[in-house]
Every structure is written in C-alpha cells, then in structure tokens.
Amino acid sequence: MFENMAKKPAGWLSEDGDESSVVLSTRIRLARNINGLNFPTSANKETRAKVVEYFKSAFEKSEFLGQGRFHLTEELDEASNSFLVERHLISPTMLERLDDAGVFIGPNEQVSIMVNEEDHLRIQAITTGLEMDKAMELASQYDNEIGRLMEYDYDSDFGFLTACPTNVGTGLRASVLIHLPGLVLTRDIDMVIQKISKMGLAVRGFYGEGTDVLGNLFQISNQTTLGKSEEDILEDIERVTRVITGDEAAARNRLREEASEQISDKIWRAFGILKYARVLSSEEVMNLLSAVRLGLAMGIIDNLSIKVINEILLLSQPAHLTKYLGQDMTTDERDIARADMVRDKLK
Amino acid sequence: MRCQDCKEKDSTVSMTHIINNEKVILNLCRECAAKRGFHSPLDSIPFPLANLLTGMLSPAPSSKKTAQAVGLPDLTCSQCQLTFTEFSRLGRFGCGNCYNTFREKLQGLLRKIHGSSLHRGKLPPMLSEDGNAIKEQERLQAELDRAIEAEDFERAADLRDKIKSLVNEDEAQTEKEKENV
Ligand SMILES: [Zn+2]
Ligand SMILES: [Zn+2]
C-alpha cells in the first residue's frame, strides 16, 4: 500500500507559501477527546474500539469527511506504518500501539486525523511556508465537522480536555519548521534560540552525529495552550517567526558580504556531491540539501526548484525509499538506492 | 558516550532543548530518541513536558506526610479510577472526568504550566450555536463574584480577563454585522 503516494510529493508540498525561502512548513494540531470515554492510554480494548467506531461512523455519515480515506493501523504492515510516520501523517507514538487505532488522511494529505493516539482524536493540518491562518482554517473545518457529529470532552473552565495537562484548553499546538543555515554559520544561533524562548515559545534543534545541527532545521512552537485564544497563540508564533526570518536574512546578507566565495564554494560542493555521489546516508543528504536550499534562496544556484529539494528530503527517508522503489533493502543497499534517486531527481 | 535514557547503547543523537530559558542537552541512542518523540528531524510532536511535569507535581514531602498523618483519602476519579497521587506520578489523566475530580488541585498546577487556569478560546460546535456566549458571561460573572468573596485573586484576575475577551468578541461581532447591513 501507498506505493503510488510515495511516487509523488505530498500534495501540500507543491505550493509555495509565505517566507518559503526560510520557513518549510506550518503545522497545526488540535487535540480532542470524546465525552464519556476514557483516554486511549487508560482505555480498555472495548473503549478503544468504540472510539474507532464513532470516528468511522462520522466518516461514513459526513460528505465532507468522505473526501478522505481511513485506515486501521493494525491492518497496515510495518513498512506502511513507518511510511506514514515519515510522511507526518501519524506520529512515532502511534507505532507503540497499533490495535484499535487508525488514521484519516484528507485530500492532498493536508489534513490527517490520528484516532487513539495520546488523545482520542488529533487533527493535524500542514501547509507550505508560513501560513498560520490557512493551516488553522483547514484544521478547524474538520474540527467543526467532527464536533457536530460527536460530543467533545469540554469543560467551561479548562476548555478542551486532554490526556496531558500541557495540551488542555485550546488543545492547539502550532509549529513552524524553519531553516536557519545563515544563523548557524554566523554562530548567532544560540542567541536567537535564547531570544525565542524568552518570548515564551519552544524551540527545538535536531543534532546529528557531529556538532552541526542536522539540516539546520529548527522548530518553533507554542509552549502553552490554556488562557489564550487560538488567534493569539497563532499571532505570537507568526510574529516571532517573522523576527527570526528577519535575523536569518540579515545573517545571509552578512555571509554574502564577508564570505561570499567561501559560501558559494560550500554550496556548490554540496550540490556536486548530491549530483554525482554513489552512496549517500540520509543524514548526509539532509546536510547537503540544507546547503543547496541556502544556495537557491541566495540566488547562487538557479534552475532548480525548492519543490525538488523538498521531494528529495522526503524520499530520502528509509521507508519512503522502500515504497518508492517497491522493495526491501539493507542499509547499505539503501544508501546506494538513495544516491541513485537523488541523481535522478537532479538530472 | 552512553545513552542517558537506557544507559546501554551508545548515544548517537544529541539534542538541545530549551525550556523556560534553560538549555537541556540530551545524549540518546536512536531508539530512546524516538521514544521521546525525536524521531525524524521533520517530526513535529512537541517535546513532552512530562518529566518537568511529574517533577512539578510530586507533592512536597511535608504536605504528603500531613495528608497521610491526618488520614485524608486520596481523590479518585469515578470514571477511570485514577487517583490524584497516581496522576502526579504519571503526569497524564485517565479521562475527562479526572479534571472535574481534581478541579481544585488543578487550578494552581495549570497556572504554573500555562500562566492561566481558564480557557479563553473556541467553544465546541455543539455548544457554540445557540447563544451560549451570553449564558457563559453570566456564569463567569457569578464565578468572579465568588472568587472575590473567597479572596482568590489569581482566579478573579483570570476570570476578569476571560469576561473581557468575551465582551470584545461580542463587540467585534456586532461591528461586523453593522458593516454587512
Ligand atoms: Zn537508549
Ligand atoms: Zn478519570
């Protein structure tokens, strides 16, 4: 299953969003539970099955939901579930318990709903670039439709009730995935991270085997979900993100002025390796793509679209490669297949 | 370096996370990193605050002693049977009714996590359709009067903010309607 899905980029990747030279994607997640049923982690099999049943009946009743597809995770093989994780349609947490759980996937994969993850329902929407309102609008459409068909756990003091007290209230987690190679190279990144957390938001960087941040990718998200309206939460993240994209732009300008040849050498070397290498690990691809993405944004590389970069990023992941090529592979075989795929995409 | 979680495998992932201005560096093996939600660099699941939370929730030793000494029964949720002590250990609720059961104890905790203990946002579709906003304002006003009487000023401030935001929303709505005419 999903072999066809693997052959094309996720639908939401094909549009260009605001600030897309720095912001890869915007994500909204709403946590919702159904009134009267224990939360998934403390629910017995019968209750978990009931949650799935409720969702399925809503899915069958609603024309709006009917535009998507629904899968029971226990009916999918391991490779398919891993594929869904890499595609961000389900979370790694879902893999821990596949029985009586499922995933709804909306048109273009812009919206997915996890059934029986930590909460009964987790509605997620994703858009390219910095598009908070658009992502929220998408998630809300599904939230409103489902909320008409079943009674949510809601308390007039505490708002939407969730398994973890850190999600209660709006149940809203909004995040942007942001590419900050300029700030990493100018070594201003620590200062910027401090700045973001001072503004009350959470930042995560992802570190690989070296000291460099893997792919220079960071995630900014809200820390609190209670006491602020959805609009205010989104506004905060958007405002801070725009400050950071401004800092990143300034860092890129400084690099252009002070180390123009070194930067362009780094970018072209990365491009050269991607274009001609025969063996590539996924971490290496991530780091090389970061340099090429920077090159594109700075106008050093042209004749290449961000879409291709995003597609390679997605396809480089192990389960994607497996589905893309339609066969199981060892790690070594996969590194070779990955290099083939990258060369093919950059032809 | 050994993985900080399982202390068995070598750590291959080192992650920096910042919570409330404190930089936390974790050195983990891949499996443990995935368990904490650091699965793929593109993954968006927020860092679980569970550790922070459970630390925050454990009752101070002295207060625990007092509760036991006076033989106070632990609060138990009638729907899922979770006790407050168990919740403090897990950092997770068992069902929506837990919130009701632990209501009074939760207000302080939620204020610590979120800086507020009152929801100020969307209502569920089932509630928002039939003029619930007005009933909600009346209810909040009554709550506010009670909070002031009980000298719970933190709660009173939260309630005041919430009433203000409801009134503002109302006005914005009226403005919109005027424009449409
Ligand atoms: Zn480990
Ligand atoms: Zn309960």
Coordinates of C-alpha atoms and ligand atoms in Angstrom, one line a residue:
Chain A
M1 CA 0.0 0.0 0.0
F2 CA 1.0 3.7 -0.5
E3 CA 3.4 2.9 -3.4
N4 CA 1.6 5.5 -5.5
M5 CA 1.6 8.0 -2.8
A6 CA 5.4 7.6 -2.4
K7 CA 5.9 8.4 -6.1
K8 CA 4.7 11.9 -5.8
P9 CA 5.4 14.6 -3.2
A10 CA 2.8 15.3 -0.6
G11 CA 0.1 17.5 -2.0
W12 CA 0.8 20.4 0.4
L13 CA 4.5 20.5 -0.8
S14 CA 3.5 21.6 -4.3
E15 CA 2.5 25.2 -3.3
D16 CA 4.8 28.0 -2.4
G17 CA 3.9 29.7 0.9
D18 CA 4.9 32.9 2.5
E19 CA 8.5 33.2 3.6
S20 CA 9.2 29.9 1.9
S21 CA 12.9 30.7 1.5
V22 CA 13.2 30.2 5.2
V23 CA 10.1 28.5 6.5
L24 CA 9.5 25.0 5.2
S25 CA 6.1 24.3 6.7
T26 CA 3.4 25.3 9.2
R27 CA 1.6 22.8 11.2
I28 CA -1.5 22.9 13.4
R29 CA -2.5 20.2 15.7
L30 CA -5.8 20.1 17.7
A31 CA -6.2 17.5 20.5
R32 CA -9.8 16.4 21.0
N33 CA -11.5 13.7 23.1
I34 CA -14.9 12.2 23.1
N35 CA -17.1 12.8 26.1
G36 CA -17.6 9.8 28.5
L37 CA -14.9 7.6 27.2
N38 CA -11.5 7.0 28.9
F39 CA -8.5 8.5 27.2
P40 CA -6.7 6.0 24.9
T41 CA -3.8 5.1 27.2
S42 CA -6.1 4.2 30.1
A43 CA -8.9 2.8 27.9
N44 CA -9.6 -0.9 27.6
K45 CA -9.9 -2.6 24.3
E46 CA -13.6 -2.2 24.2
T47 CA -13.4 1.6 24.7
R48 CA -10.7 2.0 22.2
A49 CA -12.8 0.1 19.7
K50 CA -15.7 2.3 20.5
V51 CA -13.6 5.4 19.7
V52 CA -12.7 3.9 16.3
E53 CA -16.3 3.0 15.7
Y54 CA -17.5 6.5 16.5
F55 CA -15.0 8.0 14.1
K56 CA -15.8 5.6 11.4
S57 CA -19.5 6.3 11.6
A58 CA -18.8 10.0 11.4
F59 CA -16.6 9.3 8.4
E60 CA -19.4 7.4 6.7
K61 CA -22.1 9.9 7.6
S62 CA -20.2 13.1 6.6
E63 CA -19.8 14.0 3.0
F64 CA -17.0 16.4 4.0
L65 CA -15.0 13.7 5.7
G66 CA -15.9 11.3 2.9
Q67 CA -13.4 13.1 0.7
G68 CA -10.6 11.5 2.6
R69 CA -9.6 7.9 3.4
F70 CA -9.5 6.0 6.6
H71 CA -7.1 3.2 7.6
L72 CA -6.9 1.0 10.6
T73 CA -3.2 0.9 11.6
E74 CA -3.3 -2.8 12.6
E75 CA -4.3 -3.6 9.1
L76 CA -1.2 -1.9 7.6
D77 CA 2.2 -3.6 7.5
E78 CA 5.2 -2.3 9.3
A79 CA 6.7 -0.6 6.2
S80 CA 3.4 1.2 5.6
N81 CA 3.1 2.5 9.1
S82 CA 6.7 3.7 9.0
F83 CA 6.0 5.4 5.7
L84 CA 3.0 7.2 7.4
V85 CA 5.3 8.4 10.2
E86 CA 7.9 9.7 7.7
R87 CA 5.2 11.5 5.9
H88 CA 4.0 13.0 9.2
L89 CA 0.5 11.6 8.8
I90 CA 0.9 9.7 12.1
S91 CA 3.3 10.2 15.0
P92 CA 6.0 7.7 16.2
T93 CA 4.0 7.4 19.4
M94 CA 1.2 5.7 17.3
L95 CA 3.5 2.8 16.4
E96 CA 3.7 1.8 20.0
R97 CA 0.1 0.6 19.9
L98 CA -1.5 -0.2 16.6
D99 CA -4.5 -2.1 17.8
D100 CA -7.9 -0.3 17.7
A101 CA -6.3 2.8 16.2
G102 CA -6.5 4.4 12.9
V103 CA -5.6 7.3 10.7
F104 CA -7.8 9.5 8.4
I105 CA -6.0 11.2 5.5
G106 CA -7.7 14.1 3.8
P107 CA -7.3 15.2 0.2
N108 CA -3.7 16.3 -0.8
E109 CA -2.6 14.9 2.6
Q110 CA -3.0 18.4 4.1
V111 CA -5.1 17.1 6.9
S112 CA -4.7 13.9 8.9
I113 CA -6.5 12.7 12.0
M114 CA -5.0 10.2 14.3
V115 CA -7.5 8.1 16.1
N116 CA -6.4 6.8 19.5
E117 CA -3.0 8.3 19.8
E118 CA -2.5 10.0 23.2
D119 CA -5.9 11.6 22.8
H120 CA -9.0 10.1 21.0
L121 CA -8.5 12.5 18.1
R122 CA -5.6 14.5 16.9
I123 CA -6.5 16.7 14.0
Q124 CA -3.4 17.9 12.1
A125 CA -3.1 20.3 9.2
I126 CA 0.0 21.3 7.3
T127 CA 0.8 24.0 4.7
T128 CA 4.0 25.0 2.9
G129 CA 5.7 28.2 4.1
L130 CA 4.5 30.4 6.9
E131 CA 0.7 30.1 6.5
M132 CA -0.8 30.0 10.0
D133 CA -4.3 31.1 9.2
K134 CA -4.6 28.8 6.2
A135 CA -3.4 25.8 8.3
M136 CA -5.8 26.7 11.1
E137 CA -8.7 27.2 8.8
L138 CA -8.1 23.7 7.4
A139 CA -7.9 22.1 10.8
S140 CA -11.0 24.0 12.0
Q141 CA -13.1 22.8 9.2
Y142 CA -12.5 19.2 10.3
D143 CA -12.8 20.1 13.9
N144 CA -16.2 21.7 13.4
E145 CA -17.5 18.9 11.2
I146 CA -16.5 16.2 13.8
G147 CA -17.6 18.3 16.7
R148 CA -21.1 18.4 15.2
L149 CA -21.2 14.6 15.0
M150 CA -19.8 13.7 18.4
E151 CA -19.7 15.4 21.8
Y152 CA -16.2 16.5 22.7
D153 CA -14.9 16.4 26.2
Y154 CA -15.1 20.1 27.2
D155 CA -15.1 22.0 30.5
S156 CA -16.1 25.6 30.7
D157 CA -13.1 26.4 32.9
F158 CA -10.5 24.2 31.4
G159 CA -11.6 24.1 27.7
F160 CA -11.0 21.0 25.6
L161 CA -9.8 18.3 27.9
T162 CA -6.7 16.3 27.0
A163 CA -4.7 13.4 28.4
C164 CA -1.8 15.6 29.1
P165 CA -2.3 18.8 31.1
T166 CA 0.1 20.6 28.8
N167 CA -2.4 20.4 26.0
V168 CA -5.6 21.3 27.8
G169 CA -7.6 24.4 26.8
T170 CA -7.4 25.1 23.1
G171 CA -5.7 21.7 22.5
L172 CA -3.8 23.7 19.9
R173 CA -0.1 23.1 19.1
A174 CA 1.1 25.2 16.3
S175 CA 4.6 25.0 14.9
V176 CA 6.8 26.1 12.1
L177 CA 9.7 24.2 10.6
I178 CA 12.4 26.8 9.9
H179 CA 15.7 26.6 8.0
L180 CA 18.4 28.7 9.6
P181 CA 21.8 27.9 8.0
G182 CA 22.8 31.6 8.0
L183 CA 22.4 31.9 11.7
V184 CA 24.2 28.6 12.3
L185 CA 27.2 29.7 10.1
T186 CA 27.5 33.1 11.7
R187 CA 27.2 31.4 15.1
D188 CA 24.3 33.7 16.2
I189 CA 22.0 30.7 16.5
D190 CA 22.4 30.3 20.3
M191 CA 21.5 34.0 20.8
V192 CA 18.4 33.6 18.6
I193 CA 17.3 30.4 20.4
Q194 CA 17.5 32.3 23.7
K195 CA 15.5 35.1 22.2
I196 CA 12.8 32.8 21.0
S197 CA 12.4 31.1 24.4
K198 CA 12.4 34.5 26.1
M199 CA 9.4 35.2 24.0
G200 CA 7.6 32.3 25.6
L201 CA 7.9 29.8 22.7
A202 CA 9.6 26.4 22.5
V203 CA 12.5 25.8 20.0
R204 CA 13.9 22.5 19.1
G205 CA 17.0 21.9 17.1
F206 CA 18.0 18.5 15.8
Y207 CA 21.5 17.3 16.2
G208 CA 23.2 14.7 14.2
E209 CA 26.4 12.9 14.8
G210 CA 28.6 15.9 14.7
T211 CA 28.1 19.2 16.4
D212 CA 26.2 20.7 13.5
V213 CA 22.5 20.9 13.6
L214 CA 21.1 18.3 11.3
G215 CA 19.9 20.0 8.1
N216 CA 20.0 23.3 10.1
L217 CA 16.3 22.8 10.8
F218 CA 14.6 24.1 13.8
Q219 CA 11.0 24.0 15.1
I220 CA 9.3 26.8 16.8
S221 CA 6.0 26.1 18.7
N222 CA 3.8 27.3 21.4
Q223 CA 4.5 26.1 25.0
T224 CA 1.1 26.9 26.5
T225 CA -2.4 26.1 25.3
L226 CA -4.6 27.4 28.1
G227 CA -5.7 31.0 28.8
K228 CA -5.1 32.4 25.3
S229 CA -7.3 32.3 22.3
E230 CA -6.4 30.4 19.2
E231 CA -5.8 33.7 17.3
D232 CA -3.5 35.0 20.0
I233 CA -1.4 31.8 20.0
L234 CA -1.0 31.8 16.3
E235 CA -0.2 35.5 16.2
D236 CA 2.6 35.0 18.8
I237 CA 4.2 32.3 16.7
E238 CA 3.8 34.2 13.5
R239 CA 5.3 37.4 15.0
V240 CA 8.3 35.6 16.4
T241 CA 8.8 33.6 13.2
R242 CA 8.9 36.9 11.2
V243 CA 11.5 38.3 13.6
I244 CA 13.6 35.1 13.1
T245 CA 13.3 35.1 9.4
G246 CA 14.5 38.7 9.5
D247 CA 17.5 37.6 11.6
E248 CA 18.2 34.8 9.1
A249 CA 18.0 37.2 6.2
A250 CA 20.5 39.6 7.9
A251 CA 22.8 36.7 8.6
R252 CA 22.7 35.6 4.9
N253 CA 23.5 39.2 3.9
R254 CA 26.5 39.2 6.2
L255 CA 27.7 36.0 4.7
R256 CA 27.3 37.3 1.2
E257 CA 29.3 40.4 2.1
E258 CA 32.0 38.9 4.3
A259 CA 32.5 35.4 3.0
S260 CA 30.9 35.3 -0.5
E261 CA 33.4 32.9 -2.1
Q262 CA 33.5 30.5 0.9
I263 CA 29.7 30.3 1.0
S264 CA 29.3 29.8 -2.7
D265 CA 32.1 27.1 -2.6
K266 CA 30.3 25.3 0.2
I267 CA 27.0 25.4 -1.7
W268 CA 28.4 24.2 -5.0
R269 CA 30.4 21.4 -3.3
A270 CA 27.2 20.2 -1.7
F271 CA 25.4 20.3 -5.0
G272 CA 28.3 18.5 -6.7
I273 CA 28.2 15.6 -4.1
L274 CA 24.4 15.3 -4.4
K275 CA 24.6 15.3 -8.2
Y276 CA 27.4 12.7 -8.6
A277 CA 27.7 10.6 -5.4
R278 CA 27.1 6.9 -5.5
V279 CA 26.5 6.2 -1.8
L280 CA 24.5 8.6 0.4
S281 CA 23.2 8.3 4.0
S282 CA 20.0 10.1 4.9
E283 CA 21.9 12.4 7.4
E284 CA 24.4 13.4 4.7
V285 CA 21.6 14.1 2.3
M286 CA 19.9 16.3 4.9
N287 CA 23.0 18.4 5.4
L288 CA 23.8 18.7 1.8
L289 CA 20.3 19.7 1.0
S290 CA 20.5 22.4 3.6
A291 CA 23.4 24.0 1.7
V292 CA 21.6 23.6 -1.7
R293 CA 18.5 25.1 -0.2
L294 CA 20.5 28.1 1.0
G295 CA 22.1 28.4 -2.4
L296 CA 18.7 28.6 -4.0
A297 CA 17.4 31.1 -1.6
M298 CA 20.5 33.3 -2.0
G299 CA 20.3 33.1 -5.8
I300 CA 23.6 31.3 -6.0
I301 CA 22.0 28.2 -7.6
D302 CA 19.2 28.6 -10.1
N303 CA 17.5 26.2 -12.5
L304 CA 16.3 24.2 -9.6
S305 CA 13.1 24.4 -7.6
I306 CA 12.5 24.2 -3.9
K307 CA 9.9 21.6 -4.7
V308 CA 12.7 19.2 -5.9
I309 CA 14.6 19.8 -2.7
N310 CA 11.6 19.1 -0.6
E311 CA 10.8 16.0 -2.6
I312 CA 14.4 14.6 -2.1
L313 CA 14.2 15.4 1.6
L314 CA 11.0 13.3 1.9
L315 CA 12.1 10.5 -0.4
S316 CA 15.5 10.1 1.4
Q317 CA 13.8 8.6 4.4
P318 CA 14.2 4.8 4.7
A319 CA 10.5 3.8 4.4
H320 CA 9.9 6.2 1.6
L321 CA 12.8 4.8 -0.4
T322 CA 11.5 1.3 0.2
K323 CA 8.0 2.3 -1.0
Y324 CA 9.4 4.4 -3.9
L325 CA 11.4 1.5 -5.2
G326 CA 8.9 -1.1 -4.2
Q327 CA 11.4 -3.4 -2.5
D328 CA 13.0 -4.1 0.9
M329 CA 16.7 -3.2 1.2
T330 CA 19.6 -3.4 3.7
T331 CA 21.0 -0.1 5.0
D332 CA 24.0 -0.4 2.6
E333 CA 21.7 -1.1 -0.4
R334 CA 19.5 1.8 0.7
D335 CA 22.4 4.2 0.7
I336 CA 23.2 3.3 -2.9
A337 CA 19.5 3.5 -3.9
R338 CA 19.3 6.9 -2.2
A339 CA 22.2 8.2 -4.2
D340 CA 20.5 6.9 -7.4
M341 CA 17.3 8.6 -6.5
V342 CA 19.0 11.9 -5.8
R343 CA 21.0 11.8 -9.1
D344 CA 17.8 11.1 -10.9
K345 CA 15.9 14.0 -9.3
L346 CA 18.7 16.4 -10.0
K347 CA 19.1 15.4 -13.7
Chain B
M1 CA 29.0 8.4 25.4
R2 CA 26.3 6.2 26.8
C3 CA 22.6 6.9 26.1
Q4 CA 21.2 8.9 29.0
D5 CA 17.9 7.0 28.9
C6 CA 18.7 3.3 28.6
K7 CA 22.3 3.6 29.7
E8 CA 23.1 0.6 27.5
K9 CA 23.6 1.7 23.9
D10 CA 26.0 4.4 22.7
S11 CA 24.4 7.7 22.2
T12 CA 24.2 8.7 18.5
V13 CA 21.9 11.7 18.8
S14 CA 22.5 14.7 20.9
M15 CA 19.6 17.1 21.2
T16 CA 19.3 20.5 22.7
H17 CA 16.0 21.6 24.0
I18 CA 15.2 24.8 25.7
I19 CA 12.5 25.0 28.3
N20 CA 12.0 28.3 30.2
N21 CA 15.4 29.6 29.2
E22 CA 17.2 26.5 30.4
K23 CA 19.2 24.6 27.9
V24 CA 18.9 20.9 28.3
I25 CA 21.3 18.7 26.3
L26 CA 20.3 15.1 25.9
N27 CA 22.6 12.4 24.6
L28 CA 20.5 9.4 23.4
C29 CA 20.6 6.4 21.3
R30 CA 18.2 6.4 18.3
E31 CA 15.6 4.2 19.9
C32 CA 15.4 6.3 23.0
A33 CA 15.4 9.5 21.0
A34 CA 12.4 8.1 19.0
K35 CA 10.7 7.2 22.3
R36 CA 11.0 10.8 23.4
G37 CA 9.4 11.9 20.1
F38 CA 12.6 12.9 18.4
H39 CA 12.0 10.6 15.5
S40 CA 12.8 12.5 12.4
P41 CA 14.1 16.0 12.1
L42 CA 10.8 16.9 10.4
D43 CA 8.7 15.4 13.1
S44 CA 6.5 18.0 14.8
I45 CA 5.4 16.4 18.1
P46 CA 6.3 18.8 20.8
F47 CA 8.8 17.8 23.5
P48 CA 6.8 16.1 26.2
L49 CA 6.9 18.1 29.3
A50 CA 6.1 15.0 31.2
N51 CA 9.4 14.9 33.1
L52 CA 9.1 18.5 34.0
L53 CA 5.6 18.0 35.0
T54 CA 5.9 15.0 37.1
G55 CA 8.7 16.8 39.0
M56 CA 6.5 19.7 39.4
L57 CA 3.6 17.6 40.6
S58 CA 5.1 15.5 43.2
P59 CA 3.7 16.8 46.4
A60 CA 6.2 18.3 48.8
P61 CA 7.4 15.7 51.3
S62 CA 5.9 17.6 54.2
S63 CA 2.5 18.0 52.7
K64 CA 2.3 14.3 51.8
K65 CA 3.1 13.4 55.4
T66 CA 0.4 15.7 56.7
A67 CA -2.2 14.2 54.4
Q68 CA -1.3 10.7 55.5
A69 CA -1.0 11.7 59.1
V70 CA -4.5 13.0 59.1
G71 CA -5.6 10.0 57.1
L72 CA -7.0 12.1 54.2
P73 CA -8.3 9.8 51.5
D74 CA -6.7 10.3 48.1
L75 CA -9.1 11.8 45.4
T76 CA -10.2 9.1 43.0
C77 CA -11.9 9.6 39.6
S78 CA -15.2 7.8 39.5
Q79 CA -14.9 7.1 35.8
C80 CA -11.4 5.8 35.3
Q81 CA -10.4 5.2 38.9
L82 CA -7.2 7.3 38.6
T83 CA -6.1 8.7 42.0
F84 CA -4.5 12.1 42.3
T85 CA -1.3 10.5 43.6
E86 CA -1.2 8.3 40.6
F87 CA -1.8 11.3 38.3
S88 CA 1.1 13.1 40.0
R89 CA 3.4 10.2 39.2
L90 CA 2.2 9.8 35.6
G91 CA 1.5 13.3 34.6
R92 CA -1.4 12.1 32.5
F93 CA -5.1 12.0 33.1
G94 CA -7.2 8.9 32.5
C95 CA -10.4 10.6 31.3
G96 CA -12.2 13.9 31.0
N97 CA -13.9 13.4 34.4
C98 CA -10.4 13.5 36.1
Y99 CA -10.4 17.2 35.5
N100 CA -13.7 17.6 37.4
T101 CA -12.5 15.3 40.2
F102 CA -9.2 17.1 40.7
R103 CA -10.6 20.5 39.8
E104 CA -9.4 22.4 42.8
K105 CA -5.9 21.0 42.9
L106 CA -5.5 21.6 39.1
Q107 CA -6.0 25.3 39.2
G108 CA -2.6 26.0 40.7
L109 CA -0.9 23.4 38.6
L110 CA -2.4 24.7 35.3
R111 CA -1.4 28.2 36.3
K112 CA 2.2 27.0 36.7
I113 CA 2.2 25.3 33.3
H114 CA 0.2 27.8 31.3
G115 CA 0.1 31.0 33.3
S116 CA -3.6 30.7 33.5
S117 CA -6.3 28.2 34.6
L118 CA -9.1 29.4 32.4
H119 CA -9.8 28.6 28.8
R120 CA -10.2 31.5 26.6
G121 CA -10.8 30.3 23.1
K122 CA -13.1 28.3 20.8
L123 CA -16.2 26.5 22.2
P124 CA -17.1 23.1 20.8
P125 CA -19.5 23.3 17.9
M126 CA -22.3 21.7 19.9
L127 CA -22.2 24.5 22.5
S128 CA -21.4 27.5 20.3
E129 CA -24.5 27.5 18.2
D130 CA -27.4 28.7 20.5
G131 CA -26.4 31.9 22.2
N132 CA -24.2 30.2 24.7
A133 CA -21.9 33.1 24.8
I134 CA -24.4 35.2 26.8
K135 CA -25.1 32.4 29.3
E136 CA -21.3 31.9 29.6
Q137 CA -20.8 35.6 30.5
E138 CA -23.4 35.4 33.3
R139 CA -21.8 32.2 34.6
L140 CA -18.4 33.8 34.6
Q141 CA -19.7 36.9 36.4
A142 CA -21.1 34.7 39.2
E143 CA -17.8 32.8 39.4
L144 CA -15.9 36.1 39.6
D145 CA -18.1 37.3 42.5
R146 CA -17.5 34.0 44.3
A147 CA -13.7 34.2 43.7
I148 CA -13.6 37.8 45.1
E149 CA -15.6 36.7 48.1
A150 CA -13.2 33.8 48.7
E151 CA -10.2 36.2 48.2
D152 CA -8.8 34.0 45.4
F153 CA -7.4 37.0 43.5
E154 CA -5.5 35.0 40.9
R155 CA -8.6 33.3 39.8
A156 CA -10.5 36.5 39.9
A157 CA -7.9 38.1 37.6
D158 CA -8.2 35.1 35.2
L159 CA -12.0 35.4 35.2
R160 CA -11.9 39.1 34.6
D161 CA -9.6 38.6 31.6
K162 CA -11.9 36.0 30.2
I163 CA -15.0 38.1 30.6
K164 CA -13.2 41.0 28.9
S165 CA -12.3 38.8 26.0
L166 CA -15.8 37.6 25.6
V167 CA -17.2 41.1 25.6
N168 CA -14.6 42.2 23.0
E169 CA -15.5 39.3 20.8
D170 CA -19.1 40.3 21.1
E171 CA -18.4 43.8 20.0
A172 CA -16.3 42.7 17.1
Q173 CA -19.2 40.5 16.0
T174 CA -21.7 43.4 16.3
E175 CA -19.4 45.7 14.3
K176 CA -19.2 43.0 11.6
E177 CA -22.9 42.7 11.4
K178 CA -23.3 46.5 11.2
E179 CA -20.9 46.6 8.3
N180 CA -22.8 43.9 6.5
V181 CA -26.1 45.9 6.6
Ligands
ZN1 ZN 19.0 4.4 24.8
ZN2 ZN -10.7 9.9 35.2

